[in-house]
PDB file of C-alpha atoms in Angstrom:
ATOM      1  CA  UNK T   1     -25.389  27.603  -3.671  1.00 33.00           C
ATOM      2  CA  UNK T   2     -25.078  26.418  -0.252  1.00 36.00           C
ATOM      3  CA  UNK T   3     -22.404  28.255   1.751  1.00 33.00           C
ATOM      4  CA  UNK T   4     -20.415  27.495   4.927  1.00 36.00           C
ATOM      5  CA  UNK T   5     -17.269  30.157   3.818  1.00 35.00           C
ATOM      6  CA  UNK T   6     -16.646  31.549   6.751  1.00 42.00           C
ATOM      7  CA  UNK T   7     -12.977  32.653   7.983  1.00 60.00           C
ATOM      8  CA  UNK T   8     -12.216  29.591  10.194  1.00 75.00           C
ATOM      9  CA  UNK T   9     -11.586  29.515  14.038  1.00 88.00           C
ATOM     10  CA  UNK T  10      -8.281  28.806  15.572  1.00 91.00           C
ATOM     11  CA  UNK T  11      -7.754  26.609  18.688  1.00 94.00           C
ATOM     12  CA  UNK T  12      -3.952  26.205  19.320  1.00 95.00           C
ATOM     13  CA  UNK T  13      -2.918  23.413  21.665  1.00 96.00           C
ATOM     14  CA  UNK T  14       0.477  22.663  23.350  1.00 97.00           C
ATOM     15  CA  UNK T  15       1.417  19.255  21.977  1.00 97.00           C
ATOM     16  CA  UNK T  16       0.541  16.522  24.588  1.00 97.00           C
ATOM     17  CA  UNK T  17      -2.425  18.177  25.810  1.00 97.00           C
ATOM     18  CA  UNK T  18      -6.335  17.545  25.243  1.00 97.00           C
ATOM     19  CA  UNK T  19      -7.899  19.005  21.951  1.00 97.00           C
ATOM     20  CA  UNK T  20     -12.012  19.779  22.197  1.00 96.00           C
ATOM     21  CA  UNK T  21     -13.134  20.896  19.010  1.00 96.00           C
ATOM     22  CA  UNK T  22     -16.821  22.262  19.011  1.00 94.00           C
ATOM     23  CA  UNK T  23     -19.641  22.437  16.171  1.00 93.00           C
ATOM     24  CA  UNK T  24     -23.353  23.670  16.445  1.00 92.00           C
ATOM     25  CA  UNK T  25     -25.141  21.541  14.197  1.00 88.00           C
ATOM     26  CA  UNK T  26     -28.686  23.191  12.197  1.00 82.00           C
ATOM     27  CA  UNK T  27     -30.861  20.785  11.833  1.00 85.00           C
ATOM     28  CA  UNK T  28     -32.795  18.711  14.149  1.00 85.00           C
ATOM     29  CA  UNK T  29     -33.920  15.906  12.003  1.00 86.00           C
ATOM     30  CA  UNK T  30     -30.182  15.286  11.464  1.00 89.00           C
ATOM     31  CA  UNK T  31     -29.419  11.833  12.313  1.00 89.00           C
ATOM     32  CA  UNK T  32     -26.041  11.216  11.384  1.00 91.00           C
ATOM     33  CA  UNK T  33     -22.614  13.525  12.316  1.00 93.00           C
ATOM     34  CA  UNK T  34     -19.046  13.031  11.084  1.00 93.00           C
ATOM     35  CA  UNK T  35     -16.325  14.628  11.400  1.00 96.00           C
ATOM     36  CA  UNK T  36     -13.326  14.951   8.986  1.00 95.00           C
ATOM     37  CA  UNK T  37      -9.853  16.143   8.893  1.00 96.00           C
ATOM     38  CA  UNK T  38      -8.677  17.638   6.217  1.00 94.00           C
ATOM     39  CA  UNK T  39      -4.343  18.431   6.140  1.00 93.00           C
ATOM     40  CA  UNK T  40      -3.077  21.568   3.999  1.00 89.00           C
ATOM     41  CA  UNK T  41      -2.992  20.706   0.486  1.00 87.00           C
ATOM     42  CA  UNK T  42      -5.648  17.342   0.798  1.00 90.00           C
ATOM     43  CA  UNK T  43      -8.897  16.669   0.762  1.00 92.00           C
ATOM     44  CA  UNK T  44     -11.264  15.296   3.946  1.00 94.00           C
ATOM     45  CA  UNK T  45     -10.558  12.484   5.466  1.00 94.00           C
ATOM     46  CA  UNK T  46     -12.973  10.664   7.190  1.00 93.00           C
ATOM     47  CA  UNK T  47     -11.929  10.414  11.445  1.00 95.00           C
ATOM     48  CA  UNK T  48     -15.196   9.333  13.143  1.00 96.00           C
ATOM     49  CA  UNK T  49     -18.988   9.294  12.778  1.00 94.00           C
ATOM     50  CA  UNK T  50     -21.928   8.898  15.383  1.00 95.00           C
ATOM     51  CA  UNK T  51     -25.661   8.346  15.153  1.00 92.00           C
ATOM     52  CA  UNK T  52     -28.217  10.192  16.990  1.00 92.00           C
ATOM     53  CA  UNK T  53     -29.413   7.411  18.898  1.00 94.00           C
ATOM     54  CA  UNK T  54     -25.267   7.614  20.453  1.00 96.00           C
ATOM     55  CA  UNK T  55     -24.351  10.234  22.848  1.00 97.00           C
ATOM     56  CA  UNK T  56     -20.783   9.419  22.889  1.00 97.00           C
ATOM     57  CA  UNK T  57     -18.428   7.359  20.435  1.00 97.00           C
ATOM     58  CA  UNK T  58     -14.667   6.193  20.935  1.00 97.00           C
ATOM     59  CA  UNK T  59     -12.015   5.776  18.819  1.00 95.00           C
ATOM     60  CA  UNK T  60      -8.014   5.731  18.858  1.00 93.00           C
ATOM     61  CA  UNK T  61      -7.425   8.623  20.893  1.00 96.00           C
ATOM     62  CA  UNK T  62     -10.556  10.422  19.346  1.00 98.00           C
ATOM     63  CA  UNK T  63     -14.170  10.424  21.009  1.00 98.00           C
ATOM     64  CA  UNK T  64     -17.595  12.266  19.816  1.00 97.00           C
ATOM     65  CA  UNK T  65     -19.686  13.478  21.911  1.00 97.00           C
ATOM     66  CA  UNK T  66     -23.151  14.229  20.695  1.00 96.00           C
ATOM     67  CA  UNK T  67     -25.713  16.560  22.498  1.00 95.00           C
ATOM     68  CA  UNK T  68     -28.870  16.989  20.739  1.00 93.00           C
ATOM     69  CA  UNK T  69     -30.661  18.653  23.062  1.00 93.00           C
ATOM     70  CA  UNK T  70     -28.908  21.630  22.282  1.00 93.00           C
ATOM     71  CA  UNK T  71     -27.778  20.635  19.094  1.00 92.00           C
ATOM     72  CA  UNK T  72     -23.976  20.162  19.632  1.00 94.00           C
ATOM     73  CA  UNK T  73     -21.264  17.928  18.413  1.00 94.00           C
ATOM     74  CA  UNK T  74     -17.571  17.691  20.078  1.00 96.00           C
ATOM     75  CA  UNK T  75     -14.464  16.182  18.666  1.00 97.00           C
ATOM     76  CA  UNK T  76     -12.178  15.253  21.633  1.00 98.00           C
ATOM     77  CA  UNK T  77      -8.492  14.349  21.156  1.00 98.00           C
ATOM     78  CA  UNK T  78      -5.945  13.272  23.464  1.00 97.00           C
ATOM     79  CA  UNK T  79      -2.402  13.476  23.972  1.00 97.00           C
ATOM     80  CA  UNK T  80      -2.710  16.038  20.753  1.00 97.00           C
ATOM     81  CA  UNK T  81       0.443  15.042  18.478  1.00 96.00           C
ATOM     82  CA  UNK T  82       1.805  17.616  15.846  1.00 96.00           C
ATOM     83  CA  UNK T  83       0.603  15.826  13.289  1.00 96.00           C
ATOM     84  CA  UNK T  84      -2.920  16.368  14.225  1.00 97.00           C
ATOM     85  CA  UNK T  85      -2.432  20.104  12.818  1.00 96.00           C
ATOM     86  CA  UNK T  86      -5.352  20.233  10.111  1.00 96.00           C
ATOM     87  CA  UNK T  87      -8.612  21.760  10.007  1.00 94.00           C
ATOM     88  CA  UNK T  88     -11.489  19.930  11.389  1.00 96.00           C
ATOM     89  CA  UNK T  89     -14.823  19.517  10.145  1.00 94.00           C
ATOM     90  CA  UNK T  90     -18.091  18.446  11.904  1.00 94.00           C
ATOM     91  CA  UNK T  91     -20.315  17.600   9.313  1.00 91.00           C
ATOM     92  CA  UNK T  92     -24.859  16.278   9.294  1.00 90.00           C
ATOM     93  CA  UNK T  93     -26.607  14.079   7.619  1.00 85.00           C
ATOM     94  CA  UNK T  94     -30.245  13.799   7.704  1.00 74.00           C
ATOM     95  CA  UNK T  95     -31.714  10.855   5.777  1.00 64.00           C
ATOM     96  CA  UNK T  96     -31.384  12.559   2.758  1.00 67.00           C
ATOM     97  CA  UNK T  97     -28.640  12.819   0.383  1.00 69.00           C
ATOM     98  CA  UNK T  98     -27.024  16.082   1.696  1.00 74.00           C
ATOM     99  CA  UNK T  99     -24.436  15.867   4.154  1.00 82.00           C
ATOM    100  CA  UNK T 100     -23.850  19.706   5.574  1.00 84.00           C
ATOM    101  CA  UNK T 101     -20.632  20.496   6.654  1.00 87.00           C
ATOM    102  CA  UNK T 102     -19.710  22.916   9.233  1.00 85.00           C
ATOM    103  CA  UNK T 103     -17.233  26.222   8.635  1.00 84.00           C
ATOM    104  CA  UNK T 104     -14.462  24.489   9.793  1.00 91.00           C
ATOM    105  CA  UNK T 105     -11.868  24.984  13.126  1.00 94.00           C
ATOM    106  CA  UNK T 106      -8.056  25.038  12.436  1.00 94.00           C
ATOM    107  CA  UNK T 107      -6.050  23.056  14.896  1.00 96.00           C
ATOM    108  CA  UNK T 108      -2.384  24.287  15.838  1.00 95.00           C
ATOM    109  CA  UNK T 109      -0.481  21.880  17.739  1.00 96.00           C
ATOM    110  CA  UNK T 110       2.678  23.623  19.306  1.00 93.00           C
ATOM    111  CA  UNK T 111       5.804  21.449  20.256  1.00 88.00           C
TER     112      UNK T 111
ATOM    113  CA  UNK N   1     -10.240   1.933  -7.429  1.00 51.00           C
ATOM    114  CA  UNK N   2      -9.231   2.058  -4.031  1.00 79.00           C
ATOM    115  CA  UNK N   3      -9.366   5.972  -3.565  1.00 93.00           C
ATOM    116  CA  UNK N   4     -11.423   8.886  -5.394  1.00 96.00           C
ATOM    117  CA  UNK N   5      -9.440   9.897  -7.969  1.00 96.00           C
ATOM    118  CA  UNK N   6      -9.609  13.922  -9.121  1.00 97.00           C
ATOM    119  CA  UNK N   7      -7.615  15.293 -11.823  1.00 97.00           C
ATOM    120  CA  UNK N   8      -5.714  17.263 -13.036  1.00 97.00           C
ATOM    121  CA  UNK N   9      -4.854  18.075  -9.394  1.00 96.00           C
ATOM    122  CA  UNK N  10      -4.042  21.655 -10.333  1.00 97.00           C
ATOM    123  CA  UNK N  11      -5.114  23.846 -13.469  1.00 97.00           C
ATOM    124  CA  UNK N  12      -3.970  27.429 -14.052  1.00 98.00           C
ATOM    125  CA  UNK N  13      -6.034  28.625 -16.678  1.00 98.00           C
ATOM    126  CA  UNK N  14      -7.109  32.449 -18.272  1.00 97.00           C
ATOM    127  CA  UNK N  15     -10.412  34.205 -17.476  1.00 98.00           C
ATOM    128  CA  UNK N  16     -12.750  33.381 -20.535  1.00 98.00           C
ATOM    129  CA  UNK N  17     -11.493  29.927 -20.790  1.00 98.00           C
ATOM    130  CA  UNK N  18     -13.386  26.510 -19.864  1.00 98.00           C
ATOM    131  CA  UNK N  19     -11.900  24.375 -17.827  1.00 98.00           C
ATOM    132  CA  UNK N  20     -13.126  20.176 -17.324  1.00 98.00           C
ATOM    133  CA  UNK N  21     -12.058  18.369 -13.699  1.00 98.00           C
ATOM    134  CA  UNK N  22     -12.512  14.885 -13.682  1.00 98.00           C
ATOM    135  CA  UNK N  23     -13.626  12.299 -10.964  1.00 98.00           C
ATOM    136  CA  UNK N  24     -13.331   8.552 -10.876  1.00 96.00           C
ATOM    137  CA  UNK N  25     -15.261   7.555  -7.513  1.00 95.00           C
ATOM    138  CA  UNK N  26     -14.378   4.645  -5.205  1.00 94.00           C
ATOM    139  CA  UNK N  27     -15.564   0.757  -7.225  1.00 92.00           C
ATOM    140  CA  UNK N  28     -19.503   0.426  -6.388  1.00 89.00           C
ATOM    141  CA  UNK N  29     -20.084   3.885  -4.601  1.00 91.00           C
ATOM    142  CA  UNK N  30     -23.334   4.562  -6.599  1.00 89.00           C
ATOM    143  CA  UNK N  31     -23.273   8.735  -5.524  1.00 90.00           C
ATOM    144  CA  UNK N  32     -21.135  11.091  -6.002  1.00 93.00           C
ATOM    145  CA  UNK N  33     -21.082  14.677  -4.942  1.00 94.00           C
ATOM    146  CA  UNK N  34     -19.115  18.108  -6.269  1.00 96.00           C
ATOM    147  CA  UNK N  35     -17.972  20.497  -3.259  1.00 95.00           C
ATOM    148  CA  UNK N  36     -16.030  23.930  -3.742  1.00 95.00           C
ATOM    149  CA  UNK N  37     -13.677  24.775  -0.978  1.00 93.00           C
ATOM    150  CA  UNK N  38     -11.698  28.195  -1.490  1.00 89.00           C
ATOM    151  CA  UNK N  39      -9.029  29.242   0.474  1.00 82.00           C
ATOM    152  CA  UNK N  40      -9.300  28.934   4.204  1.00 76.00           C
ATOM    153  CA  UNK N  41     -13.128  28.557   3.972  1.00 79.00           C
ATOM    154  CA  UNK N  42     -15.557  25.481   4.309  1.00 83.00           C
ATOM    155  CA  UNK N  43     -17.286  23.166   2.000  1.00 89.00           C
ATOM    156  CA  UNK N  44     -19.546  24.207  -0.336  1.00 90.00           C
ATOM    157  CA  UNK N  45     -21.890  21.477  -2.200  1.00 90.00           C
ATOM    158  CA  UNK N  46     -22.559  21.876  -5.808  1.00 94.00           C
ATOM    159  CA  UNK N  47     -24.222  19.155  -7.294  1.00 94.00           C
ATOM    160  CA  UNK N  48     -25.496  15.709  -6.165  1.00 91.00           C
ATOM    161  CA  UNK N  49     -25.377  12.720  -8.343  1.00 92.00           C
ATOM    162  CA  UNK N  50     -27.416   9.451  -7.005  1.00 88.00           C
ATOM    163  CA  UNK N  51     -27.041   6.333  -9.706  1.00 84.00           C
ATOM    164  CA  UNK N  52     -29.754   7.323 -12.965  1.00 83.00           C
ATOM    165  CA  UNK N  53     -31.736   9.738 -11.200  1.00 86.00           C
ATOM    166  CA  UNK N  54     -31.500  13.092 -12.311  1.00 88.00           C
ATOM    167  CA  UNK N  55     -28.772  15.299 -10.287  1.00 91.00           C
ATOM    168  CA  UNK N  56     -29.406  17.538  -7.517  1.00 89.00           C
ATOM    169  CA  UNK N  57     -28.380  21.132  -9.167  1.00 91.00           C
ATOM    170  CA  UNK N  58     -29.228  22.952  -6.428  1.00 89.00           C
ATOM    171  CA  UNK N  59     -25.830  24.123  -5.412  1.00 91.00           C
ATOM    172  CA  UNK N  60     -24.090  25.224  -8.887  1.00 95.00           C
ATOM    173  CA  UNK N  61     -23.547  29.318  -8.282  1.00 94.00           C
ATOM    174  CA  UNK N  62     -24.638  30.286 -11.695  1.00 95.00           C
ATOM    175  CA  UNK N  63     -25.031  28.679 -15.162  1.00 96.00           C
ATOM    176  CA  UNK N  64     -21.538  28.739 -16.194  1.00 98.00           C
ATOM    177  CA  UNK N  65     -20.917  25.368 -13.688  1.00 98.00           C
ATOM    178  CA  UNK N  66     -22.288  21.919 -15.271  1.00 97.00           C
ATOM    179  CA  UNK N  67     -21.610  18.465 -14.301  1.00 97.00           C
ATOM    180  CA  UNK N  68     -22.188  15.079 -15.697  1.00 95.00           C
ATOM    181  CA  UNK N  69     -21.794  11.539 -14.862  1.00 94.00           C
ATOM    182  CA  UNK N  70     -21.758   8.931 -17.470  1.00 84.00           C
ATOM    183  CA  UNK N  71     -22.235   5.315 -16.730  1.00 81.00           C
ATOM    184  CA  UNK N  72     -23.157   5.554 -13.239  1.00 77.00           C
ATOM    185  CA  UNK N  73     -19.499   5.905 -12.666  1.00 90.00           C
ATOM    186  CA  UNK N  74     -17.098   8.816 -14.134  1.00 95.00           C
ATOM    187  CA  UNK N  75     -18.102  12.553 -13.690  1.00 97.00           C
ATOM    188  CA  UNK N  76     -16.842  15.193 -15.418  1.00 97.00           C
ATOM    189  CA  UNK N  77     -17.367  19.610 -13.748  1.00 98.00           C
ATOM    190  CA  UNK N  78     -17.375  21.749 -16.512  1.00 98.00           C
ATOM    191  CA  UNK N  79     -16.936  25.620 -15.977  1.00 98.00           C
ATOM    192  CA  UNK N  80     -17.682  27.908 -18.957  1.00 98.00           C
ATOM    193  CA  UNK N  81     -16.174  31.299 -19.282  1.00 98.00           C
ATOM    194  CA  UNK N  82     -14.515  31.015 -15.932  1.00 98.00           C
ATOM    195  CA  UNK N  83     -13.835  34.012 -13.695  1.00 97.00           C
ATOM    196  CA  UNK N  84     -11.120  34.864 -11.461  1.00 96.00           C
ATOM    197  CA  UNK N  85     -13.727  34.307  -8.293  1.00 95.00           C
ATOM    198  CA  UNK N  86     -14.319  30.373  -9.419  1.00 97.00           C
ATOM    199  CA  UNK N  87     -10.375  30.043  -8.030  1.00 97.00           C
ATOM    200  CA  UNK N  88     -11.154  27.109  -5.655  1.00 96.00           C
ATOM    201  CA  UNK N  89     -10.544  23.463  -4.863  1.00 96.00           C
ATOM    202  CA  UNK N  90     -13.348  21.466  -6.387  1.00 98.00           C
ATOM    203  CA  UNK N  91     -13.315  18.394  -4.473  1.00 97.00           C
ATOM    204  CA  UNK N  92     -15.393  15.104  -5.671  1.00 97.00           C
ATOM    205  CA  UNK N  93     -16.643  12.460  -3.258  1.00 95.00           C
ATOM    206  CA  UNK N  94     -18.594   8.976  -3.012  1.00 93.00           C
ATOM    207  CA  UNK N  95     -20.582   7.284  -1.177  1.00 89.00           C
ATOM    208  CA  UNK N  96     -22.132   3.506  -1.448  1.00 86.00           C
ATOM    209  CA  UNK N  97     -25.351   5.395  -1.284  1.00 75.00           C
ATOM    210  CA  UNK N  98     -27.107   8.164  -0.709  1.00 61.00           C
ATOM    211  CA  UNK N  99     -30.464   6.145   1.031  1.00 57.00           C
ATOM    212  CA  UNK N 100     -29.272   5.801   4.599  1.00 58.00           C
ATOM    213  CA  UNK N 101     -28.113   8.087   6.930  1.00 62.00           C
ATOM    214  CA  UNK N 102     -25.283   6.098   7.629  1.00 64.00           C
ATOM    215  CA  UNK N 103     -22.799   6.643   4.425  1.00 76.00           C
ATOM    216  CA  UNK N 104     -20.183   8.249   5.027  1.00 82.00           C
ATOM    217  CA  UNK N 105     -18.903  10.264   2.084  1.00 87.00           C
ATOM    218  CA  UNK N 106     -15.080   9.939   1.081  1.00 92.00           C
ATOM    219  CA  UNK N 107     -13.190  12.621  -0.567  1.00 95.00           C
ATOM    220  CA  UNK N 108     -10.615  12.949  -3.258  1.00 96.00           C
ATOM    221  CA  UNK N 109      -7.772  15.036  -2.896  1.00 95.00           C
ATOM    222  CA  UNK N 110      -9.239  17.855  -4.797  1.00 96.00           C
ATOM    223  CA  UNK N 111      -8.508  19.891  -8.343  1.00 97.00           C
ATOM    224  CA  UNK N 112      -6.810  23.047  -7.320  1.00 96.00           C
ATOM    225  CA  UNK N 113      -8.200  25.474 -10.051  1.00 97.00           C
ATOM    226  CA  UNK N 114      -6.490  28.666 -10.358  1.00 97.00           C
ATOM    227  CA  UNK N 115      -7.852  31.819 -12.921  1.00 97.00           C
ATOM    228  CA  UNK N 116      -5.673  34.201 -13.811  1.00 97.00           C
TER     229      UNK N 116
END
């Protein structure tokens, strides 16, 4: 089956600071990106999504920035809060049923 | 309901024995998907279900892993003879549809299966 089990990337953050979280998406007919969160012992949870006709998205206190050019996907977060600790999924869609997610980046937020 | 709903939400069974997770998607999302996840890794999709068509198999590692969804609505992931490498989370999620882009697929919290 389809794998993305890779041993996951760590980016540890001081809390209060600025969080980028990267992803290098495959496929260039994707059209649609998401990213999740997913907390220890839970399942994904939906945090923002973008289209590829969008270069850059806002939410509350996250933004996506989308480059497809070079096939790249950022999940910015300010003022990172200890409860942002998780692991952080980009994830494609491409008109079709499948939605591909990425291996994953482990966020530590130190207080 | 308002959430996907997985159980049981953790299973600690022998090797040899089959094992049946349940998922009860979110009220009117017409597909649902299967994902693995083992420990510290990513997502791994198994199988693909998209109102009456037939299911996208594709992903199911061998022929021990099954699925079925009856009614358009429940789905049931059976694994035969299971082995000590199928300890995972299976996670189940829905979506309104699987047509457009633009669907973003929700997640249950996951049956944490455990072979021993």
């Amino acid at each position: 089956g389809e794998s993305v089990g890779l041993h996951l990337p760590t980016l540890s953050v001081q809390e209060g600071d600025n969080s980028i979280i990267n992803c290098a998406y495959s496929n260039s007919a994707s059209d649609y990106f998401i990213w999740y969160k997913q907390e220890s012992g839970k399942g994904p949870q939906f945090i923002i999504d973008i289209r590829s006709n969008m270069d850059k998205r806002q939410g509350q206190r996250v933004t996506v920035l989308l480059n497809k050019t070079v096939k790249h996907l950022s999940l910015q977060i300010a003022a990172t809060q200890p409860g942002d600790s998780a692991v952080y999924f980009c994830a494609e869609k491409g008109g079709g049923f499948k939605t591909i997610f990425g291996a994953g980046t482990r966020l530590f937020v130190k207080a | 309901g308002a959430g996907v709903s997985q159980s049981p939400s953790n299973k600690v069974t022998e090797k040899g024995k089959d094992v049946e997770l349940r998922c009860d998607p979110i009220s009117g999302h017409t597909a649902l998907y299967w994902y693995r996840q083992s420990l510290g890794q990513g997502l791994e999709f198994l199988i693909y279900f998209q109102g009456n068509s037939a299911p996208d198999k594709s992903g199911l590692p061998s022929d021990r892993f099954s699925a079925e969804r009856t009614g358009g609505s429940v789905s049931t992931l059976t694994i035969q003879r299971t082995q000590q490498e199928d300890s995972a989370v299976y996670l189940c999620a829905s979506s309104l549809s699987a047509g457009s882009s633009g669907n973003t697929i929700y997640f249950g919290e996951g049956s944490w299966l455990t072979v021993v």
